[in-house]
């Protein structure tokens, strides 16, 4: 078998042109994300929208490293000789290129952030830089630190002890304590704290990033320790844990399998480590050794990992695109949809039109005595889903409600498990996806019996319910 695979790989290589005509999938995706970053650099884009594009770029890249880099890492370990059939690149070659392109884009990202920060400053919005901070800002920041310090629980370990577990995507402050043989390490996990705090002085809004605040005032918390070096650290963990047993066609307990997979995913190995701040070469090497990641997976950047403070900036409407809300007025109310749809098709264009008419349709079906059943596929739902509420209401009204709920909607698995339990408790029948296929379709079938005949109303949708 191994010999056949090797011959097949050699055959693929021979068939590939000297100059590949196809783009590698991973590098193509990074090129797409570069275009997102370029929107953040576009001076014609309103300032806070540029900041939003910078947030999206970082969020996209984090998901890329969780999913696509996770897959490449597994392939490099398990099938290192298996080349991409279109470009001939091995998993290791793809990883090298991904890391190279990421570092190239990081230079642009840092330049864009510097420009956005300076523009915010011109408009009375300061994102505090603790390297050069005024006495007044230092005093106010110290007060804010006093408000949160009781929520900080440093874990101090020797340099030979393992690190405590660091959650995916969470910011941590790491400090080196003491010198020489007695050197130790302190880790403060910040996942219980807000990402930012703010205050105002003389009409200027001050944004204080919590991780930087804790890093700056850490000596006040560790008064008996000699804090010599500090850095903010974030770990991105591999999320590629779908393959093992979850899609077994004979599996009757997909829900438990997915729950087990979620638990395993939380503790997968890092595919990227980000550092904010500088460490000495020895301290950096010691930290990387504890994290058990290759040096090449470690990125030091000057852009904050979390830019969500954008939502705290009030006023300055000229810095945002005008708010656009979906149109709801179709000239129909609940109780009128069935009569209309019996004579006409109804087209709703999302997101330009509201999803609420479809919700009204479900409630109308729930209240109509001629409706027998509602069958629907569900892939992703919002954290407070009106559609789930309508389905639960229909079940309570005696309708046969069948939901095919795809548990494997990546990163929404726990949300879907929670909804599956809510819907079951309400009396809905729930199918947990199909073992060999991932269901992305958005379909709803309402069946009613009118004048002795079965009739159907079908909704075929794009987007998510």
Short mmCIF file of C-alpha atoms in Angstrom, two decimals:
data_model
loop_
_atom_site.label_atom_id
_atom_site.label_comp_id
_atom_site.label_asym_id
_atom_site.label_seq_id
_atom_site.Cartn_x
_atom_site.Cartn_y
_atom_site.Cartn_z
CA UNK A 1 0.00 0.00 0.00
CA UNK A 2 2.80 2.41 0.95
CA UNK A 3 4.56 1.63 -2.35
CA UNK A 4 1.40 2.40 -4.33
CA UNK A 5 0.97 5.73 -2.53
CA UNK A 6 4.58 6.68 -3.24
CA UNK A 7 4.17 5.90 -6.96
CA UNK A 8 0.97 7.91 -7.02
CA UNK A 9 2.81 10.89 -5.42
CA UNK A 10 5.59 10.63 -8.00
CA UNK A 11 3.01 10.50 -10.79
CA UNK A 12 1.37 13.68 -9.47
CA UNK A 13 4.73 15.47 -9.36
CA UNK A 14 5.52 14.51 -12.97
CA UNK A 15 2.16 15.80 -14.17
CA UNK A 16 2.59 19.21 -12.51
CA UNK A 17 3.91 22.02 -14.74
CA UNK A 18 7.23 23.62 -13.81
CA UNK A 19 5.38 26.85 -13.05
CA UNK A 20 2.24 25.89 -11.06
CA UNK A 21 -0.94 27.29 -12.60
CA UNK A 22 -2.93 26.79 -9.40
CA UNK A 23 -2.76 28.74 -6.16
CA UNK A 24 -2.27 26.81 -2.97
CA UNK A 25 -5.47 26.85 -0.92
CA UNK A 26 -3.88 28.11 2.31
CA UNK A 27 -1.81 30.82 0.62
CA UNK A 28 -4.83 31.91 -1.39
CA UNK A 29 -6.79 32.30 1.86
CA UNK A 30 -3.99 34.43 3.32
CA UNK A 31 -4.19 36.61 0.19
CA UNK A 32 -7.92 37.05 0.83
CA UNK A 33 -7.22 38.10 4.41
CA UNK A 34 -4.61 40.54 3.15
CA UNK A 35 -7.40 42.30 1.25
CA UNK A 36 -9.25 42.65 4.56
CA UNK A 37 -6.12 44.22 6.03
CA UNK A 38 -5.83 46.56 3.04
CA UNK A 39 -9.32 47.88 3.84
CA UNK A 40 -7.91 48.90 7.23
CA UNK A 41 -5.19 50.84 5.37
CA UNK A 42 -7.60 52.60 3.01
CA UNK A 43 -7.79 56.29 3.99
CA UNK A 44 -11.18 56.63 2.29
CA UNK A 45 -12.68 54.18 4.82
CA UNK A 46 -13.99 55.87 8.02
CA UNK A 47 -11.55 55.62 10.91
CA UNK A 48 -13.51 53.28 13.21
CA UNK A 49 -14.39 51.07 10.24
CA UNK A 50 -10.67 50.78 9.52
CA UNK A 51 -10.19 49.68 13.11
CA UNK A 52 -12.99 47.16 12.61
CA UNK A 53 -11.27 45.73 9.53
CA UNK A 54 -8.10 45.37 11.60
CA UNK A 55 -10.12 43.44 14.21
CA UNK A 56 -11.59 41.21 11.50
CA UNK A 57 -8.14 40.55 10.04
CA UNK A 58 -6.82 39.37 13.40
CA UNK A 59 -9.94 37.29 14.11
CA UNK A 60 -9.74 35.65 10.68
CA UNK A 61 -6.08 34.85 11.15
CA UNK A 62 -6.68 33.29 14.56
CA UNK A 63 -9.32 30.98 13.08
CA UNK A 64 -6.99 30.14 10.19
CA UNK A 65 -4.27 29.06 12.62
CA UNK A 66 -6.76 27.01 14.65
CA UNK A 67 -8.25 25.18 11.66
CA UNK A 68 -6.07 25.25 8.54
CA UNK A 69 -2.71 25.37 10.33
CA UNK A 70 -4.00 22.63 12.63
CA UNK A 71 -4.76 20.43 9.62
CA UNK A 72 -1.35 21.15 8.06
CA UNK A 73 0.39 20.35 11.35
CA UNK A 74 -1.38 16.99 11.54
CA UNK A 75 -0.55 16.22 7.92
CA UNK A 76 3.09 17.11 8.43
CA UNK A 77 3.22 14.59 11.30
CA UNK A 78 1.08 11.80 9.81
CA UNK A 79 1.56 12.01 6.03
CA UNK A 80 4.63 14.21 5.45
CA UNK A 81 5.20 12.87 1.92
CA UNK A 82 1.64 13.50 0.74
CA UNK A 83 1.79 16.52 -1.57
CA UNK A 84 -0.96 18.92 -2.54
CA UNK A 85 -2.15 17.42 -5.88
CA UNK A 86 -2.57 20.86 -7.51
CA UNK A 87 0.60 22.67 -6.48
CA UNK A 88 2.88 19.80 -5.48
CA UNK A 89 3.64 21.37 -2.10
CA UNK A 90 4.26 19.07 0.86
CA UNK A 91 2.64 19.89 4.23
CA UNK A 92 5.99 21.18 5.53
CA UNK A 93 6.45 23.44 2.49
CA UNK A 94 2.96 24.86 3.02
CA UNK A 95 3.66 25.51 6.71
CA UNK A 96 6.90 27.34 5.86
CA UNK A 97 5.13 29.54 3.32
CA UNK A 98 2.22 30.25 5.67
CA UNK A 99 4.60 31.39 8.41
CA UNK A 100 6.58 33.52 5.96
CA UNK A 101 3.49 35.25 4.56
CA UNK A 102 2.08 35.82 8.06
CA UNK A 103 5.27 37.61 9.12
CA UNK A 104 5.21 39.73 5.97
CA UNK A 105 1.60 40.75 6.63
CA UNK A 106 2.40 41.47 10.27
CA UNK A 107 4.69 44.35 9.24
CA UNK A 108 1.80 45.95 7.35
CA UNK A 109 -0.61 45.30 10.24
CA UNK A 110 1.71 47.05 12.70
CA UNK A 111 2.13 50.04 10.40
CA UNK A 112 -1.67 50.32 9.99
CA UNK A 113 -2.24 50.10 13.76
CA UNK A 114 0.31 52.84 14.39
CA UNK A 115 -1.48 55.12 11.92
CA UNK A 116 -4.94 54.41 13.35
CA UNK A 117 -3.70 55.04 16.88
CA UNK A 118 -2.24 58.40 15.86
CA UNK A 119 -5.47 59.41 14.13
CA UNK A 120 -7.51 58.46 17.20
CA UNK A 121 -5.17 60.63 19.26
CA UNK A 122 -5.80 63.61 16.98
CA UNK A 123 -9.51 63.23 17.73
CA UNK A 124 -9.22 63.19 21.54
CA UNK A 125 -9.09 59.39 21.90
CA UNK A 126 -5.95 58.01 23.56
CA UNK A 127 -5.15 54.32 23.63
CA UNK A 128 -2.72 54.53 26.53
CA UNK A 129 0.90 53.58 25.90
CA UNK A 130 2.50 52.77 29.25
CA UNK A 131 5.99 53.37 27.85
CA UNK A 132 5.23 57.08 27.57
CA UNK A 133 2.37 57.97 29.86
CA UNK A 134 1.57 61.28 31.57
CA UNK A 135 1.50 61.55 35.35
CA UNK A 136 -2.26 62.15 35.36
CA UNK A 137 -2.96 59.14 33.16
CA UNK A 138 -0.62 57.04 35.28
CA UNK A 139 -2.48 58.06 38.43
CA UNK A 140 -5.91 57.28 36.95
CA UNK A 141 -4.66 53.98 35.56
CA UNK A 142 -3.26 53.05 38.95
CA UNK A 143 -6.72 53.61 40.43
CA UNK A 144 -8.23 51.30 37.79
CA UNK A 145 -5.64 48.68 38.62
CA UNK A 146 -6.60 48.95 42.27
CA UNK A 147 -10.20 48.19 41.28
CA UNK A 148 -9.28 44.89 39.58
CA UNK A 149 -6.23 43.65 41.50
CA UNK A 150 -8.33 41.49 43.83
CA UNK A 151 -9.40 39.53 40.74
CA UNK A 152 -5.81 38.68 39.86
CA UNK A 153 -4.38 35.38 41.07
CA UNK A 154 -0.75 34.96 40.04
CA UNK A 155 0.64 31.46 39.77
CA UNK A 156 4.34 31.35 40.57
CA UNK A 157 6.42 28.42 39.37
CA UNK A 158 10.08 27.52 39.17
CA UNK A 159 11.75 27.42 35.77
CA UNK A 160 11.67 23.60 35.81
CA UNK A 161 7.94 23.32 36.56
CA UNK A 162 5.39 23.11 33.72
CA UNK A 163 3.19 26.06 32.90
CA UNK A 164 -0.42 26.01 34.09
CA UNK A 165 -2.84 25.29 31.25
CA UNK A 166 -3.35 28.38 29.05
CA UNK A 167 -6.73 28.60 27.33
CA UNK A 168 -7.03 29.21 23.61
CA UNK A 169 -7.24 32.88 22.65
CA UNK A 170 -6.98 34.16 26.22
CA UNK A 171 -4.46 36.84 27.22
CA UNK A 172 -1.96 36.11 29.97
CA UNK A 173 0.70 38.25 31.62
CA UNK A 174 3.95 36.38 32.18
CA UNK A 175 6.73 37.76 34.37
CA UNK A 176 10.26 36.66 35.23
CA UNK A 177 11.01 37.02 38.93
CA UNK A 178 14.44 37.26 40.53
CA UNK A 179 17.78 36.55 38.93
CA UNK A 180 20.25 33.75 38.42
CA UNK A 181 19.62 30.38 40.08
CA UNK A 182 16.60 31.66 42.03
CA UNK A 183 14.72 32.89 38.99
CA UNK A 184 11.02 31.98 38.81
CA UNK A 185 8.05 32.72 36.59
CA UNK A 186 4.66 34.27 37.40
CA UNK A 187 1.59 33.73 35.20
CA UNK A 188 -1.60 35.79 35.48
CA UNK A 189 -4.55 34.55 33.45
CA UNK A 190 -6.91 37.37 32.50
CA UNK A 191 -9.94 35.50 31.14
CA UNK A 192 -12.18 36.74 33.98
CA UNK A 193 -11.44 40.40 33.25
CA UNK A 194 -12.83 42.80 30.63
CA UNK A 195 -10.49 43.41 27.71
CA UNK A 196 -10.37 47.15 28.32
CA UNK A 197 -11.33 49.93 30.74
CA UNK A 198 -11.80 53.63 30.04
CA UNK A 199 -12.04 57.05 31.64
CA UNK A 200 -12.22 60.67 30.48
CA UNK A 201 -10.10 63.69 31.37
CA UNK A 202 -10.64 67.20 30.00
CA UNK A 203 -12.74 65.94 27.10
CA UNK A 204 -10.24 63.27 26.06
CA UNK A 205 -11.32 59.63 26.16
CA UNK A 206 -8.67 57.30 27.57
CA UNK A 207 -8.72 53.63 26.57
CA UNK A 208 -6.82 51.35 28.94
CA UNK A 209 -6.12 47.83 27.65
CA UNK A 210 -6.40 45.52 30.64
CA UNK A 211 -3.52 43.22 29.73
CA UNK A 212 -1.17 46.18 29.37
CA UNK A 213 -2.50 47.71 32.60
CA UNK A 214 -1.76 44.50 34.55
CA UNK A 215 1.64 44.15 32.94
CA UNK A 216 2.59 47.72 33.85
CA UNK A 217 1.46 47.58 37.50
CA UNK A 218 2.43 43.99 38.21
CA UNK A 219 5.16 45.02 40.70
CA UNK A 220 2.40 46.51 42.89
CA UNK A 221 0.75 43.10 43.05
CA UNK A 222 3.98 41.17 43.61
CA UNK A 223 5.50 43.56 46.12
CA UNK A 224 7.86 41.00 47.64
CA UNK A 225 9.16 39.86 44.27
CA UNK A 226 11.82 41.31 41.98
CA UNK A 227 9.94 41.60 38.66
CA UNK A 228 12.64 41.71 35.98
CA UNK A 229 10.81 41.06 32.69
CA UNK A 230 7.18 40.96 31.61
CA UNK A 231 5.30 40.03 28.46
CA UNK A 232 1.70 39.50 27.34
CA UNK A 233 1.15 36.05 25.89
CA UNK A 234 -1.68 34.43 23.90
CA UNK A 235 -1.86 30.83 22.69
CA UNK A 236 -3.78 29.72 19.59
CA UNK A 237 -4.66 26.02 19.87
CA UNK A 238 -5.27 23.43 17.17
CA UNK A 239 -9.00 22.87 16.54
CA UNK A 240 -8.58 20.06 14.00
CA UNK A 241 -10.00 17.23 16.11
CA UNK A 242 -12.96 16.17 13.96
CA UNK A 243 -11.47 13.15 12.30
CA UNK A 244 -11.29 10.59 15.08
CA UNK A 245 -14.54 8.64 15.33
CA UNK A 246 -16.93 11.59 15.08
CA UNK A 247 -18.04 10.72 11.54
CA UNK A 248 -18.29 6.97 11.99
CA UNK A 249 -21.37 5.87 10.02
CA UNK A 250 -22.37 3.43 12.75
CA UNK A 251 -22.25 6.01 15.52
CA UNK A 252 -25.59 6.46 17.31
CA UNK A 253 -24.38 8.90 19.91
CA UNK A 254 -23.07 11.83 17.90
CA UNK A 255 -23.97 14.30 20.64
CA UNK A 256 -21.67 12.61 23.17
CA UNK A 257 -18.95 12.28 20.54
CA UNK A 258 -19.06 16.00 19.75
CA UNK A 259 -19.06 16.87 23.48
CA UNK A 260 -15.96 14.71 23.92
CA UNK A 261 -14.36 16.37 20.91
CA UNK A 262 -15.02 19.83 22.39
CA UNK A 263 -13.34 18.81 25.63
CA UNK A 264 -10.34 17.47 23.71
CA UNK A 265 -10.12 20.55 21.48
CA UNK A 266 -9.66 22.85 24.48
CA UNK A 267 -6.37 21.12 25.28
CA UNK A 268 -4.88 20.62 21.84
CA UNK A 269 -1.32 21.70 21.14
CA UNK A 270 -0.58 25.32 20.12
CA UNK A 271 -0.29 26.19 16.44
CA UNK A 272 0.73 29.77 17.18
CA UNK A 273 1.97 31.83 20.14
CA UNK A 274 1.75 35.63 20.17
CA UNK A 275 3.86 37.83 22.43
CA UNK A 276 3.39 41.53 23.15
CA UNK A 277 6.60 42.93 24.61
CA UNK A 278 10.19 41.81 24.56
CA UNK A 279 12.04 39.20 26.57
CA UNK A 280 15.74 38.46 26.75
CA UNK A 281 16.88 35.61 24.52
CA UNK A 282 17.26 33.27 27.51
CA UNK A 283 13.85 34.14 28.97
CA UNK A 284 12.17 33.76 25.58
CA UNK A 285 13.82 30.38 25.04
CA UNK A 286 12.72 29.19 28.50
CA UNK A 287 9.12 30.27 27.86
CA UNK A 288 8.98 28.65 24.42
CA UNK A 289 10.38 25.43 25.87
CA UNK A 290 7.61 25.38 28.48
CA UNK A 291 4.99 25.96 25.78
CA UNK A 292 6.45 23.09 23.74
CA UNK A 293 6.16 24.89 20.42
CA UNK A 294 8.74 25.42 17.68
CA UNK A 295 10.37 28.85 17.72
CA UNK A 296 9.00 29.56 14.26
CA UNK A 297 5.42 29.41 15.60
CA UNK A 298 6.10 32.34 17.94
CA UNK A 299 5.22 35.88 16.81
CA UNK A 300 6.13 39.08 18.65
CA UNK A 301 3.83 41.93 17.65
CA UNK A 302 3.17 45.52 18.70
CA UNK A 303 -0.56 45.42 17.87
CA UNK A 304 -2.84 44.60 20.83
CA UNK A 305 -4.40 41.16 20.52
CA UNK A 306 -7.86 42.48 21.41
CA UNK A 307 -9.18 45.61 19.70
CA UNK A 308 -12.76 45.35 20.97
CA UNK A 309 -12.42 48.75 22.69
CA UNK A 310 -13.81 50.12 19.40
CA UNK A 311 -17.29 49.60 20.82
CA UNK A 312 -16.47 51.92 23.75
CA UNK A 313 -15.80 54.90 21.50
CA UNK A 314 -18.94 57.02 21.55
CA UNK A 315 -19.98 59.83 19.24
CA UNK A 316 -17.78 60.49 16.21
CA UNK A 317 -20.49 59.28 13.83
CA UNK A 318 -18.36 60.51 10.94
CA UNK A 319 -15.91 57.71 11.77
CA UNK A 320 -18.52 55.02 11.06
CA UNK A 321 -20.54 53.89 8.08
CA UNK A 322 -24.22 54.88 8.40
CA UNK A 323 -26.22 52.29 10.30
CA UNK A 324 -28.21 50.12 7.90
CA UNK A 325 -31.09 48.06 9.26
CA UNK A 326 -32.89 45.28 7.39
CA UNK A 327 -36.24 46.26 5.90
CA UNK A 328 -39.17 44.45 7.48
CA UNK A 329 -42.27 46.00 5.90
CA UNK A 330 -43.62 43.50 3.34
CA UNK A 331 -47.21 44.62 3.69
CA UNK A 332 -47.96 41.31 5.44
CA UNK A 333 -48.70 40.54 9.07
CA UNK A 334 -48.78 37.29 11.03
CA UNK A 335 -51.91 35.49 9.90
CA UNK A 336 -51.63 36.70 6.30
CA UNK A 337 -48.61 34.74 5.04
CA UNK A 338 -50.36 31.44 4.27
CA UNK A 339 -53.04 33.08 2.12
CA UNK A 340 -50.42 35.05 0.22
CA UNK A 341 -48.01 32.13 -0.28
CA UNK A 342 -50.86 29.95 -1.56
CA UNK A 343 -51.05 32.29 -4.57
CA UNK A 344 -47.50 33.68 -4.86
CA UNK A 345 -43.89 32.81 -4.18
CA UNK A 346 -42.25 35.15 -1.67
CA UNK A 347 -38.62 36.19 -2.07
CA UNK A 348 -36.70 37.70 0.85
CA UNK A 349 -33.20 38.99 0.18
CA UNK A 350 -30.98 38.74 3.27
CA UNK A 351 -29.48 40.71 4.92
CA UNK A 352 -31.27 43.59 3.16
CA UNK A 353 -34.61 42.34 4.41
CA UNK A 354 -35.35 41.18 7.93
CA UNK A 355 -35.54 37.55 9.03
CA UNK A 356 -38.56 38.43 11.19
CA UNK A 357 -41.17 37.66 8.47
CA UNK A 358 -39.91 34.07 8.46
CA UNK A 359 -40.25 34.01 12.25
CA UNK A 360 -43.82 35.32 11.86
CA UNK A 361 -44.48 32.52 9.35
CA UNK A 362 -43.40 29.92 11.94
CA UNK A 363 -45.69 31.45 14.57
CA UNK A 364 -48.55 31.49 12.05
CA UNK A 365 -47.90 27.80 11.37
CA UNK A 366 -47.89 27.11 15.12
CA UNK A 367 -51.32 28.74 15.54
CA UNK A 368 -52.93 27.31 12.40
CA UNK A 369 -55.08 24.23 13.29
CA UNK A 370 -54.54 22.79 9.80
CA UNK A 371 -50.75 22.62 10.17
CA UNK A 372 -49.51 19.13 11.01
CA UNK A 373 -45.74 19.50 11.11
CA UNK A 374 -42.72 21.75 10.73
CA UNK A 375 -39.44 20.25 9.57
CA UNK A 376 -36.28 22.37 9.48
CA UNK A 377 -32.51 22.12 9.14
CA UNK A 378 -30.46 24.20 11.59
CA UNK A 379 -26.75 24.90 11.14
CA UNK A 380 -25.92 28.02 13.15
CA UNK A 381 -28.23 30.05 15.37
CA UNK A 382 -27.72 33.25 17.31
CA UNK A 383 -27.17 33.09 21.05
CA UNK A 384 -30.77 34.23 21.55
CA UNK A 385 -32.61 32.68 18.60
CA UNK A 386 -36.14 33.84 17.75
CA UNK A 387 -36.46 30.86 15.42
CA UNK A 388 -35.68 28.39 18.21
CA UNK A 389 -38.31 30.15 20.35
CA UNK A 390 -40.88 29.88 17.52
CA UNK A 391 -40.15 26.16 17.05
CA UNK A 392 -40.50 25.54 20.78
CA UNK A 393 -43.82 27.42 20.73
CA UNK A 394 -45.05 25.31 17.79
CA UNK A 395 -44.20 22.09 19.63
CA UNK A 396 -46.05 23.37 22.68
CA UNK A 397 -49.07 24.02 20.43
CA UNK A 398 -49.12 20.35 19.44
CA UNK A 399 -47.30 20.52 16.11
CA UNK A 400 -44.88 17.76 15.11
CA UNK A 401 -41.62 19.72 14.98
CA UNK A 402 -38.56 17.94 13.57
CA UNK A 403 -35.19 19.72 13.68
CA UNK A 404 -32.12 18.40 11.92
CA UNK A 405 -29.51 20.22 14.01
CA UNK A 406 -25.93 20.03 12.73
CA UNK A 407 -23.77 19.67 15.81
CA UNK A 408 -20.56 20.00 13.82
CA UNK A 409 -20.92 23.68 12.87
CA UNK A 410 -17.34 24.59 13.69
CA UNK A 411 -16.95 26.71 16.85
CA UNK A 412 -20.73 26.72 17.34
CA UNK A 413 -20.87 23.11 18.52
CA UNK A 414 -21.56 23.91 22.17
CA UNK A 415 -24.20 26.48 21.23
CA UNK A 416 -25.93 23.85 19.08
CA UNK A 417 -25.74 21.21 21.81
CA UNK A 418 -27.38 23.67 24.20
CA UNK A 419 -30.12 24.42 21.67
CA UNK A 420 -30.68 20.72 21.01
CA UNK A 421 -31.45 20.21 24.69
CA UNK A 422 -33.71 23.29 24.79
CA UNK A 423 -35.66 22.12 21.74
CA UNK A 424 -35.99 18.57 23.05
CA UNK A 425 -37.24 19.87 26.39
CA UNK A 426 -39.87 21.88 24.47
CA UNK A 427 -41.13 18.73 22.74
CA UNK A 428 -39.33 18.97 19.40
CA UNK A 429 -37.77 15.92 17.80
CA UNK A 430 -34.08 16.52 17.15
CA UNK A 431 -31.77 14.70 14.74
CA UNK A 432 -28.10 15.42 15.43
CA UNK A 433 -26.91 15.74 11.85
CA UNK A 434 -25.98 12.87 9.54
CA UNK A 435 -22.99 10.67 10.44
CA UNK A 436 -21.25 10.77 7.04
CA UNK A 437 -22.25 14.26 5.90
CA UNK A 438 -22.17 17.78 7.26
CA UNK A 439 -25.52 19.48 6.67
CA UNK A 440 -25.18 23.08 5.44
CA UNK A 441 -28.57 23.38 3.73
CA UNK A 442 -31.16 25.85 5.03
CA UNK A 443 -34.56 24.26 4.44
CA UNK A 444 -37.94 24.39 6.13
CA UNK A 445 -41.02 22.35 5.21
CA UNK A 446 -44.43 23.16 6.70
CA UNK A 447 -47.07 20.48 6.07
CA UNK A 448 -50.78 21.16 6.47
CA UNK A 449 -53.99 19.30 5.73
CA UNK A 450 -56.61 21.41 4.00
CA UNK A 451 -59.89 20.16 2.51
CA UNK A 452 -58.69 16.59 2.93
CA UNK A 453 -55.47 17.19 0.96
CA UNK A 454 -51.89 17.53 2.14
CA UNK A 455 -50.27 20.82 1.19
CA UNK A 456 -46.73 22.07 1.72
CA UNK A 457 -45.03 25.41 2.21
CA UNK A 458 -41.31 25.21 1.56
CA UNK A 459 -38.68 27.74 2.50
CA UNK A 460 -35.29 27.46 0.78
CA UNK A 461 -32.76 29.82 2.28
CA UNK A 462 -29.20 31.05 2.28
CA UNK A 463 -27.37 32.29 5.34
CA UNK A 464 -28.20 30.81 8.73
CA UNK A 465 -31.41 30.54 10.71
#
